[in-house]
Coordinates of C-alpha atoms in Angstrom, one line a residue:
Y6 CA 11.0 13.3 1.4
P7 CA 9.9 9.6 1.9
G8 CA 13.2 8.0 1.3
N9 CA 16.5 8.0 3.2
T10 CA 19.3 10.5 3.0
A11 CA 21.2 8.5 0.4
D12 CA 18.2 8.4 -1.9
L13 CA 17.6 12.1 -1.4
L14 CA 21.2 12.8 -2.4
Q15 CA 20.9 10.8 -5.6
H16 CA 17.6 12.5 -6.4
E17 CA 19.0 16.0 -6.1
L18 CA 22.2 15.1 -7.9
A19 CA 20.1 13.8 -10.8
H20 CA 18.4 17.3 -11.0
I21 CA 21.8 18.9 -11.1
A22 CA 23.0 16.6 -13.9
L23 CA 19.9 17.2 -16.0
S24 CA 20.3 21.0 -15.5
R25 CA 23.8 20.8 -16.8
K26 CA 22.9 18.5 -19.7
V27 CA 20.3 21.0 -21.0
N28 CA 22.4 24.1 -20.2
T29 CA 19.8 25.2 -17.6
A30 CA 17.0 25.2 -20.2
R31 CA 13.6 24.6 -18.7
L32 CA 12.5 21.0 -18.7
P33 CA 8.9 19.8 -18.3
R34 CA 8.4 18.9 -14.6
F35 CA 7.5 15.3 -15.5
I36 CA 10.8 14.8 -17.2
D37 CA 12.8 16.5 -14.5
E38 CA 11.2 14.8 -11.5
G39 CA 10.7 11.5 -13.5
F40 CA 14.4 11.1 -14.2
A41 CA 15.4 12.1 -10.6
S42 CA 13.0 9.5 -9.2
W43 CA 14.2 6.9 -11.7
F44 CA 17.9 7.6 -10.9
A45 CA 17.3 7.3 -7.2
G46 CA 15.3 4.1 -7.6
E47 CA 12.2 5.5 -6.0
W48 CA 9.7 2.9 -7.0
T49 CA 7.7 0.9 -4.4
F50 CA 4.6 -1.2 -4.2
A51 CA 2.8 2.0 -2.9
H52 CA 3.5 3.6 -6.3
V53 CA 2.0 0.6 -8.1
T54 CA -1.2 0.9 -6.0
T55 CA -1.3 4.7 -6.5
V56 CA -1.2 4.5 -10.3
A57 CA -3.5 1.5 -10.4
S58 CA -6.0 3.3 -8.2
A59 CA -5.9 6.4 -10.4
Q60 CA -6.6 4.1 -13.4
I61 CA -9.6 2.6 -11.7
T62 CA -11.0 6.0 -10.7
K63 CA -10.0 7.6 -14.0
S64 CA -8.0 10.3 -12.3
I65 CA -4.7 9.9 -14.2
L66 CA -3.1 13.4 -14.4
P67 CA -2.4 15.1 -17.8
L68 CA 1.3 15.4 -18.1
R69 CA 1.2 19.2 -18.6
D70 CA -0.6 19.5 -15.2
I71 CA 2.4 18.0 -13.4
D72 CA 4.2 21.3 -13.8
D73 CA 1.9 22.5 -11.0
V74 CA 2.9 19.7 -8.6
N75 CA 3.9 22.1 -5.9
R76 CA 0.3 23.2 -5.5
F77 CA -1.1 19.7 -5.3
H78 CA -2.3 18.1 -2.2
Q79 CA -0.4 15.0 -0.9
G80 CA -2.4 12.4 -2.8
E81 CA -2.1 14.2 -6.1
A82 CA 1.6 14.9 -5.6
N83 CA 2.3 11.2 -4.9
L84 CA 0.5 10.4 -8.2
A85 CA 2.4 13.1 -10.1
Y86 CA 5.7 11.7 -9.0
A87 CA 4.7 8.1 -9.7
Q88 CA 3.5 9.1 -13.2
S89 CA 6.7 11.1 -13.8
Y90 CA 8.8 8.1 -13.0
L91 CA 6.7 6.0 -15.4
V92 CA 7.1 8.6 -18.2
V93 CA 10.9 8.1 -18.1
N94 CA 10.5 4.4 -17.8
F95 CA 8.2 4.4 -20.8
I96 CA 10.7 6.4 -22.9
F97 CA 13.5 4.0 -22.0
T98 CA 11.3 1.0 -22.7
R99 CA 9.7 2.2 -26.0
Y100 CA 12.5 4.3 -27.5
G101 CA 15.7 3.5 -25.5
E102 CA 18.0 5.5 -23.2
L103 CA 19.8 7.2 -26.2
A104 CA 16.5 8.6 -27.3
F105 CA 16.1 10.1 -23.9
L106 CA 19.4 11.9 -24.3
D107 CA 18.3 13.1 -27.7
L108 CA 15.2 14.6 -26.1
L109 CA 17.4 16.4 -23.6
D110 CA 19.5 17.8 -26.5
A111 CA 16.4 19.0 -28.2
F112 CA 15.4 21.0 -25.0
S113 CA 19.0 22.2 -24.7
A114 CA 18.7 23.6 -28.3
G115 CA 15.8 25.7 -27.2
Q116 CA 12.9 23.6 -28.7
N117 CA 9.6 23.7 -27.0
M118 CA 7.9 20.6 -25.7
S119 CA 5.9 19.9 -28.9
E120 CA 8.9 20.4 -31.1
A121 CA 11.2 18.4 -28.9
F122 CA 8.9 15.3 -28.7
H123 CA 8.1 15.4 -32.4
N124 CA 11.7 15.8 -33.5
T125 CA 13.0 13.1 -31.1
F126 CA 10.3 10.4 -31.3
G127 CA 8.6 11.2 -34.6
V128 CA 5.2 11.7 -33.0
S129 CA 3.3 14.7 -31.6
F130 CA 3.2 15.3 -27.9
W131 CA -0.5 14.4 -27.9
R132 CA 0.3 11.0 -29.6
F133 CA 3.1 10.4 -27.1
E134 CA 0.9 11.0 -24.1
S135 CA -1.8 8.8 -25.7
D136 CA 0.7 5.9 -26.1
Y137 CA 1.9 6.6 -22.5
R138 CA -1.6 6.3 -21.1
K139 CA -2.1 3.0 -23.0
F140 CA 1.2 1.8 -21.4
L141 CA -0.3 2.6 -18.0
S142 CA -3.6 0.9 -18.7
D143 CA -1.8 -2.2 -20.0
N144 CA 0.5 -2.5 -17.0
Y145 CA -0.9 -0.8 -14.0
T146 CA -4.3 -2.1 -13.2
L147 CA -6.0 -3.9 -10.2
F148 CA -4.3 -7.1 -11.5
A149 CA -0.9 -5.3 -11.3
I150 CA -1.5 -4.8 -7.5
I151 CA -2.1 -8.6 -7.1
S152 CA 0.5 -9.8 -9.4
D153 CA 3.3 -7.5 -8.2
M154 CA 5.7 -9.7 -6.2
S155 CA 6.1 -7.4 -3.3
G156 CA 2.4 -6.8 -3.2
L157 CA 1.7 -10.5 -3.3
W158 CA 4.0 -11.1 -0.3
I159 CA 2.3 -8.3 1.6
I160 CA -1.1 -9.7 0.9
L161 CA 0.0 -13.2 2.0
A162 CA 1.6 -11.8 5.1
L163 CA -1.6 -10.0 6.0
I164 CA -3.6 -13.1 5.4
V165 CA -1.3 -15.1 7.7
V166 CA -1.5 -12.5 10.5
F167 CA -5.2 -12.2 10.2
G168 CA -5.6 -16.0 10.3
W169 CA -3.4 -16.3 13.3
I170 CA -5.4 -13.6 15.2
V171 CA -8.7 -15.4 14.3
I172 CA -7.4 -18.8 15.4
R173 CA -6.0 -17.4 18.6
K174 CA -9.2 -15.7 19.4
R175 CA -11.2 -18.9 18.7
K176 CA -8.9 -20.9 20.9
K177 CA -9.2 -18.5 23.8
T178 CA -13.0 -18.4 23.4
A179 CA -13.2 -22.2 23.5
I180 CA -10.9 -22.5 26.5
D181 CA -12.9 -19.9 28.4
R182 CA -16.1 -21.8 27.5
W183 CA -14.7 -25.1 28.7
K184 CA -13.6 -23.6 32.0
E185 CA -17.0 -22.2 32.5
E186 CA -18.6 -25.5 31.8
E187 CA -16.3 -27.4 34.1
K188 CA -17.0 -25.1 36.9
Y189 CA -20.7 -26.1 36.9
Q190 CA -20.2 -29.8 36.0
S191 CA -17.4 -30.7 38.3
T192 CA -18.3 -33.0 41.3
D193 CA -14.9 -32.5 43.1
F194 CA -15.6 -30.2 46.0
D195 CA -13.3 -29.3 48.8
Y196 CA -15.2 -29.3 52.1
S197 CA -12.2 -29.0 54.4
G198 CA -12.5 -26.2 57.0
S199 CA -16.2 -25.7 56.0
D200 CA -19.0 -25.5 58.5
D201 CA -21.1 -27.4 55.9
E202 CA -19.0 -30.5 55.9
P203 CA -21.5 -33.4 55.1
W204 CA -21.4 -36.0 57.7
K205 CA -20.4 -33.7 60.6
D206 CA -23.6 -34.0 62.4
S207 CA -23.8 -37.7 61.9
E208 CA -20.3 -38.3 63.3
E209 CA -21.2 -36.2 66.4
D210 CA -24.4 -38.1 66.9
S211 CA -22.5 -41.5 66.6
T212 CA -20.2 -40.6 69.5
R213 CA -23.1 -40.2 71.8
Y214 CA -24.0 -43.9 71.6

């Protein structure tokens, strides 16, 4: 589980609350996991990039396939949980929270998925999923990655760090080059204690006269 213990507790309590609400009737996995993720506040910039990337690569999962999430590899599982969260968010946004409770009542009454969605939202499940996909395409694109506030700050921070590294490297290169140039151009030599002191022979010769 990627979150902390408190988030995990809220996630699992949400599952228990849903199970009691529908009298242990079977819920679609995207509703069950979507509500638990929404209740625990499990939405990060990583989820935005996951969904946006799936949009770009045309790999958005059909909602019915999310029932098999336990057999998914890690990347597909992350996408499944992100999509599930957005299903619940879409229902709240489009139909309201009371409509979500009506949907749970429909499942509690023993209605299958097609019946529950049609009787609650007045549209077929196929139409619901089509509207949901449009919701994703309108809100979770490459632009969403850039415009997301947290994503923007992350990008800016990376630019600043990269710029600092480049400037530091350039300064070090310049200083090393200057030191190397000074070593060959300097005329300040220390001849003390050297056998090659320049006027040594001349001074010795001068004492002879």
